[in-house]
Amino acid sequence: MSRYLVVGGSSFIGAYTVQALLDVGCEVDATGRNTAFIEHYRSLGVGYSFFDLGSDDPFTVLPDRGYDGVVLLAALLPANSSASLQDYDNAADYFTVNSAGTAQLLEWARRKGVRRVISTTSYADVQRSWSGEMPIEEDWPRSFNFTGDHAAYVISKNAACDIMQYYNEQHGMHNVAFRLPPVYGVGPHNELFVNGVRRLSGIARFIELAKRGEEITVFGDASLARDVVYVKDVAQAFVKALGSEQAEGLYNIGSGRSTSLMEQAQVIADVFSEDGKRSVVTLDASRPNGIQPYSMDIAKARMDFGYEPQFSDFSDMMRDWKLEEERDVYTELFSNNIERGH
């Protein structure tokens, strides 16, 4: 039986990844900073340790067990950071956690005989090359923005990817980085920070309005489309890549299609309407929506480890989101998340 360690098991993606590994019969240990997960994981037979990737020497608390692979999801994200670039630039924090933390974990894994660590990186590493015509491929050169609250995060994740590849070539490891677009699903991200200001996310706003049967307004060019991926598909990608002999390097993990803002609004109005009162979806083209169109080529992940998204249709994604809300497994657990709470 394979045994895996999920570092960041109390994160949004981490919780679903732990469950996906359990579903295929793996043994799992997890770490995190959210103490609400202690009893949850104990009930599932998952060992859980309090772990802060950004602390001076966190690795003494990790279980001393043999692992077939490690999933690294602990990270500092702009959406979790209350720092405002005007008042305080926390660029150094991103490097402490995301870059140096990754390097330390890789060395811990190497010394323990673990041959594969799988982590994530930002799709914004090629943001200046996005278009609605050519899907993003793994071999595109980096081309990212040096301004905004995501810039330091992207740079720190680029450095983390580079050190993972260094360990592949220098030490014969088989590390993997998943390039992810926005990941949808029931989790702690209904609200997020944008340059230090807490805001309701766009998807959460649409769902909230649909449940109340209120008008949903789509701004700007409603035909602009982008790739979004469901959290359960991401979790399955981790399971498949961990079990693959071929997986190594960078992979796009998307849904395999792009969905326009108008289609998202219409589907949400259909799926989340209550008491037969469906929201009317309107368009206000006078206000920009900030959407930059793009799609992601997932052929490499399909070929190397059989990745096949089950929720590429946005309607299927939203219907399962609603079912997960009704199951209500993670709502209270995620409500206790703290900044850098992975």
mmCIF file of N, CA, C and O in Angstrom, residues 70 72 98-99 102-103 106 116-121 157-171 173-178 248-249:
data_model
loop_
_atom_site.group_PDB
_atom_site.id
_atom_site.type_symbol
_atom_site.label_atom_id
_atom_site.label_comp_id
_atom_site.label_asym_id
_atom_site.label_seq_id
_atom_site.Cartn_x
_atom_site.Cartn_y
_atom_site.Cartn_z
ATOM 1 N N VAL A 70 5.399 13.107 -1.803
ATOM 2 C CA VAL A 70 4.924 14.221 -0.985
ATOM 3 C C VAL A 70 4.176 15.199 -1.884
ATOM 4 O O VAL A 70 4.639 15.533 -2.981
ATOM 5 N N LEU A 72 3.041 19.017 -1.889
ATOM 6 C CA LEU A 72 3.346 20.269 -1.194
ATOM 7 C C LEU A 72 2.330 21.328 -1.595
ATOM 8 O O LEU A 72 2.368 21.852 -2.713
ATOM 9 N N ASN A 98 7.432 30.248 0.129
ATOM 10 C CA ASN A 98 7.244 29.531 -1.127
ATOM 11 C C ASN A 98 8.541 29.059 -1.770
ATOM 12 O O ASN A 98 8.566 27.989 -2.379
ATOM 13 N N SER A 99 9.599 29.846 -1.647
ATOM 14 C CA SER A 99 10.858 29.479 -2.304
ATOM 15 C C SER A 99 11.787 28.725 -1.347
ATOM 16 O O SER A 99 12.120 27.559 -1.590
ATOM 17 N N THR A 102 10.168 25.543 0.005
ATOM 18 C CA THR A 102 10.213 24.438 -0.951
ATOM 19 C C THR A 102 11.591 23.802 -0.985
ATOM 20 O O THR A 102 11.726 22.567 -0.994
ATOM 21 N N ALA A 103 12.635 24.621 -0.999
ATOM 22 C CA ALA A 103 14.000 24.090 -1.032
ATOM 23 C C ALA A 103 14.284 23.231 0.198
ATOM 24 O O ALA A 103 14.884 22.147 0.101
ATOM 25 N N LEU A 106 12.416 19.905 -0.114
ATOM 26 C CA LEU A 106 13.057 19.012 -1.076
ATOM 27 C C LEU A 106 14.263 18.314 -0.463
ATOM 28 O O LEU A 106 14.481 17.113 -0.681
ATOM 29 N N ARG A 116 9.804 11.859 -5.121
ATOM 30 C CA ARG A 116 8.918 12.782 -5.841
ATOM 31 C C ARG A 116 8.194 13.707 -4.885
ATOM 32 O O ARG A 116 7.559 13.265 -3.915
ATOM 33 N N VAL A 117 8.276 15.005 -5.162
ATOM 34 C CA VAL A 117 7.467 16.034 -4.517
ATOM 35 C C VAL A 117 6.649 16.700 -5.621
ATOM 36 O O VAL A 117 7.196 17.061 -6.669
ATOM 37 N N ILE A 118 5.348 16.853 -5.394
ATOM 38 C CA ILE A 118 4.486 17.540 -6.357
ATOM 39 C C ILE A 118 3.946 18.800 -5.701
ATOM 40 O O ILE A 118 3.370 18.747 -4.614
ATOM 41 N N SER A 119 4.135 19.931 -6.355
ATOM 42 C CA SER A 119 3.633 21.195 -5.845
ATOM 43 C C SER A 119 2.876 21.919 -6.954
ATOM 44 O O SER A 119 2.603 21.353 -8.018
ATOM 45 N N THR A 120 2.536 23.177 -6.717
ATOM 46 C CA THR A 120 1.775 23.953 -7.685
ATOM 47 C C THR A 120 2.504 25.247 -8.009
ATOM 48 O O THR A 120 3.339 25.725 -7.233
ATOM 49 N N THR A 121 2.157 25.810 -9.150
ATOM 50 C CA THR A 121 2.694 27.111 -9.515
ATOM 51 C C THR A 121 1.597 27.923 -10.185
ATOM 52 O O THR A 121 0.516 27.412 -10.474
ATOM 53 N N LYS A 157 7.119 31.584 -6.775
ATOM 54 C CA LYS A 157 6.727 30.270 -7.277
ATOM 55 C C LYS A 157 7.610 29.834 -8.443
ATOM 56 O O LYS A 157 7.927 28.650 -8.596
ATOM 57 N N ASN A 158 8.021 30.796 -9.273
ATOM 58 C CA ASN A 158 8.980 30.474 -10.326
ATOM 59 C C ASN A 158 10.281 29.933 -9.731
ATOM 60 O O ASN A 158 10.853 28.954 -10.220
ATOM 61 N N ALA A 159 10.746 30.583 -8.676
ATOM 62 C CA ALA A 159 11.973 30.124 -8.014
ATOM 63 C C ALA A 159 11.789 28.723 -7.431
ATOM 64 O O ALA A 159 12.691 27.881 -7.501
ATOM 65 N N ALA A 160 10.597 28.466 -6.868
ATOM 66 C CA ALA A 160 10.316 27.141 -6.311
ATOM 67 C C ALA A 160 10.346 26.082 -7.408
ATOM 68 O O ALA A 160 10.886 24.980 -7.220
ATOM 69 N N CYS A 161 9.766 26.393 -8.570
ATOM 70 C CA CYS A 161 9.800 25.446 -9.694
ATOM 71 C C CYS A 161 11.233 25.174 -10.135
ATOM 72 O O CYS A 161 11.599 24.029 -10.449
ATOM 73 N N ASP A 162 12.040 26.214 -10.165
ATOM 74 C CA ASP A 162 13.428 26.051 -10.600
ATOM 75 C C ASP A 162 14.213 25.171 -9.626
ATOM 76 O O ASP A 162 15.024 24.333 -10.053
ATOM 77 N N ILE A 163 13.998 25.347 -8.338
ATOM 78 C CA ILE A 163 14.731 24.519 -7.375
ATOM 79 C C ILE A 163 14.239 23.079 -7.416
ATOM 80 O O ILE A 163 15.014 22.136 -7.196
ATOM 81 N N MET A 164 12.945 22.866 -7.754
ATOM 82 C CA MET A 164 12.454 21.501 -7.932
ATOM 83 C C MET A 164 13.129 20.829 -9.122
ATOM 84 O O MET A 164 13.530 19.665 -9.054
ATOM 85 N N GLN A 165 13.292 21.591 -10.211
ATOM 86 C CA GLN A 165 13.974 21.030 -11.374
ATOM 87 C C GLN A 165 15.451 20.801 -11.088
ATOM 88 O O GLN A 165 16.050 19.824 -11.579
ATOM 89 N N TYR A 166 16.058 21.680 -10.288
ATOM 90 C CA TYR A 166 17.437 21.457 -9.867
ATOM 91 C C TYR A 166 17.574 20.111 -9.161
ATOM 92 O O TYR A 166 18.509 19.340 -9.442
ATOM 93 N N TYR A 167 16.652 19.804 -8.256
ATOM 94 C CA TYR A 167 16.727 18.521 -7.554
ATOM 95 C C TYR A 167 16.473 17.346 -8.501
ATOM 96 O O TYR A 167 16.997 16.249 -8.290
ATOM 97 N N ASN A 168 15.689 17.567 -9.531
ATOM 98 C CA ASN A 168 15.507 16.506 -10.534
ATOM 99 C C ASN A 168 16.822 16.194 -11.236
ATOM 100 O O ASN A 168 17.205 15.020 -11.386
ATOM 101 N N GLU A 169 17.514 17.235 -11.665
ATOM 102 C CA GLU A 169 18.714 17.030 -12.468
ATOM 103 C C GLU A 169 19.952 16.751 -11.622
ATOM 104 O O GLU A 169 20.813 15.958 -12.011
ATOM 105 N N GLN A 170 20.058 17.389 -10.471
ATOM 106 C CA GLN A 170 21.227 17.198 -9.618
ATOM 107 C C GLN A 170 21.151 15.919 -8.803
ATOM 108 O O GLN A 170 22.153 15.237 -8.595
ATOM 109 N N HIS A 171 19.942 15.573 -8.345
ATOM 110 C CA HIS A 171 19.797 14.455 -7.405
ATOM 111 C C HIS A 171 18.909 13.333 -7.919
ATOM 112 O O HIS A 171 18.590 12.412 -7.162
ATOM 113 N N MET A 173 15.767 13.205 -8.707
ATOM 114 C CA MET A 173 14.392 13.131 -8.240
ATOM 115 C C MET A 173 13.441 13.249 -9.427
ATOM 116 O O MET A 173 13.864 13.470 -10.576
ATOM 117 N N HIS A 174 12.156 13.096 -9.174
ATOM 118 C CA HIS A 174 11.130 13.162 -10.219
ATOM 119 C C HIS A 174 10.026 14.112 -9.757
ATOM 120 O O HIS A 174 8.852 13.756 -9.714
ATOM 121 N N ASN A 175 10.427 15.331 -9.456
ATOM 122 C CA ASN A 175 9.487 16.313 -8.934
ATOM 123 C C ASN A 175 8.593 16.870 -10.042
ATOM 124 O O ASN A 175 8.985 16.920 -11.211
ATOM 125 N N VAL A 176 7.412 17.315 -9.624
ATOM 126 C CA VAL A 176 6.390 17.771 -10.563
ATOM 127 C C VAL A 176 5.800 19.083 -10.049
ATOM 128 O O VAL A 176 5.580 19.254 -8.847
ATOM 129 N N ALA A 177 5.536 20.006 -10.975
ATOM 130 C CA ALA A 177 4.825 21.243 -10.650
ATOM 131 C C ALA A 177 3.568 21.320 -11.498
ATOM 132 O O ALA A 177 3.630 21.146 -12.719
ATOM 133 N N PHE A 178 2.439 21.555 -10.854
ATOM 134 C CA PHE A 178 1.176 21.748 -11.557
ATOM 135 C C PHE A 178 0.926 23.244 -11.739
ATOM 136 O O PHE A 178 0.845 23.983 -10.752
ATOM 137 N N GLU A 248 7.089 14.090 -14.586
ATOM 138 C CA GLU A 248 8.231 14.884 -14.119
ATOM 139 C C GLU A 248 8.175 16.257 -14.783
ATOM 140 O O GLU A 248 7.855 16.368 -15.966
ATOM 141 N N GLY A 249 8.459 17.307 -14.018
ATOM 142 C CA GLY A 249 8.505 18.649 -14.572
ATOM 143 C C GLY A 249 7.174 19.370 -14.475
ATOM 144 O O GLY A 249 6.353 19.102 -13.597
#
